[in-house]
Amino acid sequence: MVEQLVERIRNKDQQAMKQLYLQFVEELSSVCHRYVPAEDDAKDVLQNSFVKIFKSIPTMEYRGEKSFNGWMRKVVTNESLYFLRERKKLNLVALDNTALQAEEDEEPEVERVSPDELHRLISELPDGYRTVLNLYAIEGYSHKNIAEMLGIKESTSASQLFYAKQKLARKIKDLIKGKQ
């Protein structure tokens, strides 16, 4: 099905573009919102992502639906990171590595938080924390890859993740405490 849509898009079929958009807009919007929580900004980034996707389809090599889906997610992720860098919203601070040695509190009871609440809590993290957390924990990038993508040191990526997890754990604990 997707392969047929790609072929039709290569032949400039507007209806196929619409179908592809409708088939993937929710999933790709979700990816976009992980990095760019402001609704209007996320819509702009998603629109730019689809423009890039449609422009690139004629020259890309189709390697199956799973690969194509991953490629589209990567386009949205990269476009989101570009947006954050351009708007100077990606504030990453190199922190003292000795702080990383600090003992972590016990893990929060994440299972007591709904996926929507967890998404909201993550979206409230500072941009740098949220971005590194998403790239590492959700997208599966290594600190080395994240450092290359964001133009930072690996240690900065690691510290951003550490503090993101700490801050998120506190938010989860506060939310659970507030429910009781």
C-alpha atoms as an extended CHARMM CRD file, in Angstrom:
* protein
*
       180  EXT
         1         1  MET       CA              0.0000000000        0.0000000000        0.0000000000  PROA      1               0.0000000000
         2         2  VAL       CA              2.6830000000        2.5470000000        1.0200000000  PROA      2               0.0000000000
         3         3  GLU       CA              4.9370000000        1.4640000000       -1.8360000000  PROA      3               0.0000000000
         4         4  GLN       CA              2.1060000000        2.1700000000       -4.2730000000  PROA      4               0.0000000000
         5         5  LEU       CA              1.5610000000        5.6090000000       -2.7250000000  PROA      5               0.0000000000
         6         6  VAL       CA              5.2730000000        6.3690000000       -3.0720000000  PROA      6               0.0000000000
         7         7  GLU       CA              5.2100000000        5.3810000000       -6.7430000000  PROA      7               0.0000000000
         8         8  ARG       CA              2.1310000000        7.5180000000       -7.3560000000  PROA      8               0.0000000000
         9         9  ILE       CA              3.7770000000       10.4780000000       -5.5790000000  PROA      9               0.0000000000
        10        10  ARG       CA              6.8120000000       10.0530000000       -7.8250000000  PROA      10              0.0000000000
        11        11  ASN       CA              4.3820000000       10.5010000000      -10.7040000000  PROA      11              0.0000000000
        12        12  LYS       CA              3.1190000000       13.7390000000       -9.0900000000  PROA      12              0.0000000000
        13        13  ASP       CA             -0.2370000000       12.2680000000       -8.0080000000  PROA      13              0.0000000000
        14        14  GLN       CA             -1.7360000000       14.8490000000       -5.6150000000  PROA      14              0.0000000000
        15        15  GLN       CA             -4.3110000000       12.3630000000       -4.3080000000  PROA      15              0.0000000000
        16        16  ALA       CA             -1.4990000000        9.9920000000       -3.2820000000  PROA      16              0.0000000000
        17        17  MET       CA              0.1830000000       12.8390000000       -1.3770000000  PROA      17              0.0000000000
        18        18  LYS       CA             -3.0500000000       13.4890000000        0.4610000000  PROA      18              0.0000000000
        19        19  GLN       CA             -3.4580000000        9.7940000000        1.2850000000  PROA      19              0.0000000000
        20        20  LEU       CA              0.1070000000        9.5180000000        2.5770000000  PROA      20              0.0000000000
        21        21  TYR       CA             -0.3690000000       12.6520000000        4.6410000000  PROA      21              0.0000000000
        22        22  LEU       CA             -3.6150000000       11.3740000000        6.1730000000  PROA      22              0.0000000000
        23        23  GLN       CA             -2.0850000000        7.9670000000        6.8640000000  PROA      23              0.0000000000
        24        24  PHE       CA              0.9310000000        9.3340000000        8.7570000000  PROA      24              0.0000000000
        25        25  VAL       CA             -0.0110000000       12.7980000000       10.0400000000  PROA      25              0.0000000000
        26        26  GLU       CA             -1.0160000000       11.6230000000       13.5270000000  PROA      26              0.0000000000
        27        27  GLU       CA              2.1030000000        9.5340000000       14.0900000000  PROA      27              0.0000000000
        28        28  LEU       CA              4.4640000000       12.1950000000       12.7460000000  PROA      28              0.0000000000
        29        29  SER       CA              2.6330000000       14.9140000000       14.6600000000  PROA      29              0.0000000000
        30        30  SER       CA              3.2880000000       12.9360000000       17.8220000000  PROA      30              0.0000000000
        31        31  VAL       CA              7.0130000000       12.7810000000       17.0030000000  PROA      31              0.0000000000
        32        32  CYS       CA              7.0340000000       16.5190000000       16.3420000000  PROA      32              0.0000000000
        33        33  HSD       CA              5.2190000000       17.3640000000       19.5920000000  PROA      33              0.0000000000
        34        34  ARG       CA              7.8340000000       15.4810000000       21.6170000000  PROA      34              0.0000000000
        35        35  TYR       CA             10.3610000000       18.1190000000       20.5880000000  PROA      35              0.0000000000
        36        36  VAL       CA              8.1720000000       21.1580000000       19.8940000000  PROA      36              0.0000000000
        37        37  PRO       CA              5.2840000000       21.2310000000       22.3880000000  PROA      37              0.0000000000
        38        38  ALA       CA              3.8150000000       24.6030000000       21.3230000000  PROA      38              0.0000000000
        39        39  GLU       CA              0.9200000000       23.7630000000       18.9940000000  PROA      39              0.0000000000
        40        40  ASP       CA              1.4370000000       26.4680000000       16.3710000000  PROA      40              0.0000000000
        41        41  ASP       CA              5.1740000000       25.8510000000       16.1880000000  PROA      41              0.0000000000
        42        42  ALA       CA              4.6400000000       22.0890000000       15.9430000000  PROA      42              0.0000000000
        43        43  LYS       CA              2.1930000000       22.5830000000       13.0650000000  PROA      43              0.0000000000
        44        44  ASP       CA              4.7630000000       24.6920000000       11.2020000000  PROA      44              0.0000000000
        45        45  VAL       CA              7.4990000000       22.1140000000       11.7670000000  PROA      45              0.0000000000
        46        46  LEU       CA              5.2210000000       19.2740000000       10.6670000000  PROA      46              0.0000000000
        47        47  GLN       CA              4.2220000000       21.1540000000        7.5220000000  PROA      47              0.0000000000
        48        48  ASN       CA              7.8910000000       21.8210000000        6.6770000000  PROA      48              0.0000000000
        49        49  SER       CA              8.6200000000       18.1520000000        7.3180000000  PROA      49              0.0000000000
        50        50  PHE       CA              5.9400000000       16.9990000000        4.8770000000  PROA      50              0.0000000000
        51        51  VAL       CA              7.2280000000       19.4380000000        2.2610000000  PROA      51              0.0000000000
        52        52  LYS       CA             10.7080000000       17.9080000000        2.6310000000  PROA      52              0.0000000000
        53        53  ILE       CA              9.2740000000       14.3900000000        2.5370000000  PROA      53              0.0000000000
        54        54  PHE       CA              7.3110000000       15.0360000000       -0.6460000000  PROA      54              0.0000000000
        55        55  LYS       CA             10.2800000000       16.7750000000       -2.3000000000  PROA      55              0.0000000000
        56        56  SER       CA             12.6080000000       13.8790000000       -1.4020000000  PROA      56              0.0000000000
        57        57  ILE       CA             10.3820000000       10.9660000000       -2.4080000000  PROA      57              0.0000000000
        58        58  PRO       CA             11.2330000000       11.1420000000       -6.1390000000  PROA      58              0.0000000000
        59        59  THR       CA             14.9430000000       10.6050000000       -5.4670000000  PROA      59              0.0000000000
        60        60  MET       CA             14.8320000000        8.2890000000       -2.4550000000  PROA      60              0.0000000000
        61        61  GLU       CA             15.2510000000        4.5440000000       -2.6540000000  PROA      61              0.0000000000
        62        62  TYR       CA             12.1960000000        2.7620000000       -1.2530000000  PROA      62              0.0000000000
        63        63  ARG       CA             13.3310000000       -0.1060000000        0.9970000000  PROA      63              0.0000000000
        64        64  GLY       CA             10.0570000000       -1.2280000000        2.5060000000  PROA      64              0.0000000000
        65        65  GLU       CA              7.3530000000        0.2840000000        4.6400000000  PROA      65              0.0000000000
        66        66  LYS       CA              9.2140000000        0.0210000000        7.9470000000  PROA      66              0.0000000000
        67        67  SER       CA             12.3000000000        1.7320000000        6.5360000000  PROA      67              0.0000000000
        68        68  PHE       CA             10.1600000000        4.4080000000        4.8670000000  PROA      68              0.0000000000
        69        69  ASN       CA              8.3260000000        5.0690000000        8.1250000000  PROA      69              0.0000000000
        70        70  GLY       CA             11.6440000000        5.3800000000        9.9890000000  PROA      70              0.0000000000
        71        71  TRP       CA             12.9390000000        7.7500000000        7.3350000000  PROA      71              0.0000000000
        72        72  MET       CA              9.8750000000       10.0010000000        7.6800000000  PROA      72              0.0000000000
        73        73  ARG       CA             10.2650000000       10.0130000000       11.4900000000  PROA      73              0.0000000000
        74        74  LYS       CA             13.9060000000       11.0180000000       11.0560000000  PROA      74              0.0000000000
        75        75  VAL       CA             12.9130000000       13.8840000000        8.7360000000  PROA      75              0.0000000000
        76        76  VAL       CA             10.4540000000       15.1510000000       11.3800000000  PROA      76              0.0000000000
        77        77  THR       CA             13.0140000000       14.7600000000       14.1760000000  PROA      77              0.0000000000
        78        78  ASN       CA             15.6750000000       16.6260000000       12.2050000000  PROA      78              0.0000000000
        79        79  GLU       CA             13.2480000000       19.3680000000       11.2270000000  PROA      79              0.0000000000
        80        80  SER       CA             12.2160000000       19.7320000000       14.8910000000  PROA      80              0.0000000000
        81        81  LEU       CA             15.8540000000       20.0190000000       15.9800000000  PROA      81              0.0000000000
        82        82  TYR       CA             16.5050000000       22.5520000000       13.2230000000  PROA      82              0.0000000000
        83        83  PHE       CA             13.5360000000       24.6040000000       14.4450000000  PROA      83              0.0000000000
        84        84  LEU       CA             14.7940000000       24.5570000000       18.0320000000  PROA      84              0.0000000000
        85        85  ARG       CA             18.3150000000       25.5760000000       16.9980000000  PROA      85              0.0000000000
        86        86  GLU       CA             17.0640000000       28.3710000000       14.7040000000  PROA      86              0.0000000000
        87        87  ARG       CA             14.7680000000       29.7850000000       17.3510000000  PROA      87              0.0000000000
        88        88  LYS       CA             17.5110000000       29.4980000000       19.9740000000  PROA      88              0.0000000000
        89        89  LYS       CA             15.1410000000       27.4060000000       22.0630000000  PROA      89              0.0000000000
        90        90  LEU       CA             17.5960000000       24.5880000000       22.5260000000  PROA      90              0.0000000000
        91        91  ASN       CA             19.4780000000       25.6460000000       25.6380000000  PROA      91              0.0000000000
        92        92  LEU       CA             22.0020000000       22.9960000000       26.5090000000  PROA      92              0.0000000000
        93        93  VAL       CA             24.2750000000       23.7020000000       29.4230000000  PROA      93              0.0000000000
        94        94  ALA       CA             27.4350000000       21.7360000000       30.0630000000  PROA      94              0.0000000000
        95        95  LEU       CA             27.2430000000       20.6830000000       33.6820000000  PROA      95              0.0000000000
        96        96  ASP       CA             29.9440000000       19.5090000000       36.0350000000  PROA      96              0.0000000000
        97        97  ASN       CA             30.4970000000       15.7620000000       35.6120000000  PROA      97              0.0000000000
        98        98  THR       CA             30.8630000000       15.3300000000       39.3630000000  PROA      98              0.0000000000
        99        99  ALA       CA             27.1700000000       16.1350000000       39.6250000000  PROA      99              0.0000000000
       100       100  LEU       CA             26.5070000000       13.0040000000       37.5850000000  PROA      100             0.0000000000
       101       101  GLN       CA             27.9920000000       10.9560000000       40.4150000000  PROA      101             0.0000000000
       102       102  ALA       CA             25.1860000000       12.0570000000       42.7320000000  PROA      102             0.0000000000
       103       103  GLU       CA             22.9580000000        9.2630000000       43.9140000000  PROA      103             0.0000000000
       104       104  GLU       CA             19.5760000000        9.0450000000       42.2880000000  PROA      104             0.0000000000
       105       105  ASP       CA             16.4000000000        8.9270000000       44.3300000000  PROA      105             0.0000000000
       106       106  GLU       CA             14.3260000000        5.8040000000       44.0490000000  PROA      106             0.0000000000
       107       107  GLU       CA             12.5260000000        5.4110000000       40.7470000000  PROA      107             0.0000000000
       108       108  PRO       CA              9.0540000000        6.9880000000       40.5300000000  PROA      108             0.0000000000
       109       109  GLU       CA              6.0070000000        4.7790000000       40.0190000000  PROA      109             0.0000000000
       110       110  VAL       CA              5.6160000000        5.5660000000       36.3180000000  PROA      110             0.0000000000
       111       111  GLU       CA              2.8970000000        2.9270000000       35.9090000000  PROA      111             0.0000000000
       112       112  ARG       CA              0.6060000000        5.1000000000       38.0470000000  PROA      112             0.0000000000
       113       113  VAL       CA              0.7820000000        7.8870000000       35.4570000000  PROA      113             0.0000000000
       114       114  SER       CA             -1.2470000000        7.7700000000       32.2420000000  PROA      114             0.0000000000
       115       115  PRO       CA              0.5720000000        8.0750000000       28.8940000000  PROA      115             0.0000000000
       116       116  ASP       CA             -1.0980000000       11.4580000000       28.3300000000  PROA      116             0.0000000000
       117       117  GLU       CA              0.0660000000       12.7290000000       31.7300000000  PROA      117             0.0000000000
       118       118  LEU       CA              3.5840000000       11.4410000000       31.0860000000  PROA      118             0.0000000000
       119       119  HSD       CA              3.6380000000       13.1530000000       27.6850000000  PROA      119             0.0000000000
       120       120  ARG       CA              2.4920000000       16.4050000000       29.3140000000  PROA      120             0.0000000000
       121       121  LEU       CA              5.1790000000       16.1690000000       32.0070000000  PROA      121             0.0000000000
       122       122  ILE       CA              7.8780000000       15.5360000000       29.3940000000  PROA      122             0.0000000000
       123       123  SER       CA              6.6350000000       18.4790000000       27.3250000000  PROA      123             0.0000000000
       124       124  GLU       CA              7.0880000000       20.7100000000       30.3990000000  PROA      124             0.0000000000
       125       125  LEU       CA             10.8050000000       19.8950000000       30.6690000000  PROA      125             0.0000000000
       126       126  PRO       CA             13.2630000000       22.5590000000       29.5130000000  PROA      126             0.0000000000
       127       127  ASP       CA             13.9720000000       22.2360000000       25.7850000000  PROA      127             0.0000000000
       128       128  GLY       CA             17.4810000000       20.8340000000       26.1540000000  PROA      128             0.0000000000
       129       129  TYR       CA             16.4300000000       18.2070000000       28.6830000000  PROA      129             0.0000000000
       130       130  ARG       CA             13.3630000000       17.2140000000       26.6600000000  PROA      130             0.0000000000
       131       131  THR       CA             15.2970000000       17.0050000000       23.3980000000  PROA      131             0.0000000000
       132       132  VAL       CA             18.0710000000       14.7900000000       24.7450000000  PROA      132             0.0000000000
       133       133  LEU       CA             15.5810000000       12.6110000000       26.6490000000  PROA      133             0.0000000000
       134       134  ASN       CA             13.5570000000       12.0530000000       23.4820000000  PROA      134             0.0000000000
       135       135  LEU       CA             16.5780000000       11.3830000000       21.2950000000  PROA      135             0.0000000000
       136       136  TYR       CA             18.0860000000        8.9430000000       23.7830000000  PROA      136             0.0000000000
       137       137  ALA       CA             15.1350000000        7.1920000000       25.4060000000  PROA      137             0.0000000000
       138       138  ILE       CA             12.5540000000        7.2610000000       22.6140000000  PROA      138             0.0000000000
       139       139  GLU       CA             14.5180000000        7.4460000000       19.3640000000  PROA      139             0.0000000000
       140       140  GLY       CA             17.3390000000        5.2450000000       20.6610000000  PROA      140             0.0000000000
       141       141  TYR       CA             20.2990000000        7.4440000000       19.6970000000  PROA      141             0.0000000000
       142       142  SER       CA             23.6000000000        7.1140000000       21.5780000000  PROA      142             0.0000000000
       143       143  HSD       CA             25.1630000000       10.0680000000       23.3740000000  PROA      143             0.0000000000
       144       144  LYS       CA             27.7620000000       10.1610000000       20.6090000000  PROA      144             0.0000000000
       145       145  ASN       CA             25.0360000000       10.4740000000       17.9400000000  PROA      145             0.0000000000
       146       146  ILE       CA             23.1520000000       13.0740000000       19.9660000000  PROA      146             0.0000000000
       147       147  ALA       CA             26.3340000000       15.0920000000       20.4430000000  PROA      147             0.0000000000
       148       148  GLU       CA             26.9430000000       15.0680000000       16.6860000000  PROA      148             0.0000000000
       149       149  MET       CA             23.3340000000       16.0050000000       15.9010000000  PROA      149             0.0000000000
       150       150  LEU       CA             23.2370000000       18.8820000000       18.3690000000  PROA      150             0.0000000000
       151       151  GLY       CA             26.8360000000       20.0610000000       18.0960000000  PROA      151             0.0000000000
       152       152  ILE       CA             27.6080000000       19.4060000000       21.7620000000  PROA      152             0.0000000000
       153       153  LYS       CA             29.9410000000       17.1820000000       23.7740000000  PROA      153             0.0000000000
       154       154  GLU       CA             28.9150000000       13.6440000000       24.6980000000  PROA      154             0.0000000000
       155       155  SER       CA             29.2310000000       14.5940000000       28.3600000000  PROA      155             0.0000000000
       156       156  THR       CA             26.7470000000       17.4270000000       27.8230000000  PROA      156             0.0000000000
       157       157  SER       CA             24.2850000000       14.9690000000       26.3120000000  PROA      157             0.0000000000
       158       158  ALA       CA             24.7530000000       12.6100000000       29.2610000000  PROA      158             0.0000000000
       159       159  SER       CA             24.3050000000       15.3730000000       31.8210000000  PROA      159             0.0000000000
       160       160  GLN       CA             21.1990000000       16.7150000000       30.0710000000  PROA      160             0.0000000000
       161       161  LEU       CA             19.7080000000       13.2010000000       30.1650000000  PROA      161             0.0000000000
       162       162  PHE       CA             20.6290000000       12.7600000000       33.8190000000  PROA      162             0.0000000000
       163       163  TYR       CA             18.9700000000       16.0130000000       34.8530000000  PROA      163             0.0000000000
       164       164  ALA       CA             15.9830000000       15.4070000000       32.5840000000  PROA      164             0.0000000000
       165       165  LYS       CA             15.3710000000       12.0740000000       34.2990000000  PROA      165             0.0000000000
       166       166  GLN       CA             15.7560000000       13.6680000000       37.7350000000  PROA      166             0.0000000000
       167       167  LYS       CA             13.3650000000       16.5060000000       36.9420000000  PROA      167             0.0000000000
       168       168  LEU       CA             10.8500000000       14.1400000000       35.3180000000  PROA      168             0.0000000000
       169       169  ALA       CA             11.0130000000       11.8050000000       38.3310000000  PROA      169             0.0000000000
       170       170  ARG       CA             10.2460000000       14.7460000000       40.6380000000  PROA      170             0.0000000000
       171       171  LYS       CA              7.3210000000       15.8010000000       38.4370000000  PROA      171             0.0000000000
       172       172  ILE       CA              5.9280000000       12.2470000000       38.4370000000  PROA      172             0.0000000000
       173       173  LYS       CA              6.2390000000       11.9840000000       42.2280000000  PROA      173             0.0000000000
       174       174  ASP       CA              4.5320000000       15.3580000000       42.6600000000  PROA      174             0.0000000000
       175       175  LEU       CA              1.7220000000       14.3280000000       40.3220000000  PROA      175             0.0000000000
       176       176  ILE       CA              1.1820000000       11.0550000000       42.1860000000  PROA      176             0.0000000000
       177       177  LYS       CA              1.2860000000       12.8580000000       45.5420000000  PROA      177             0.0000000000
       178       178  GLY       CA             -1.3020000000       15.3390000000       44.2470000000  PROA      178             0.0000000000
       179       179  LYS       CA             -3.6290000000       12.4820000000       43.2370000000  PROA      179             0.0000000000
       180       180  GLN       CA             -3.6290000000       10.9860000000       46.7490000000  PROA      180             0.0000000000
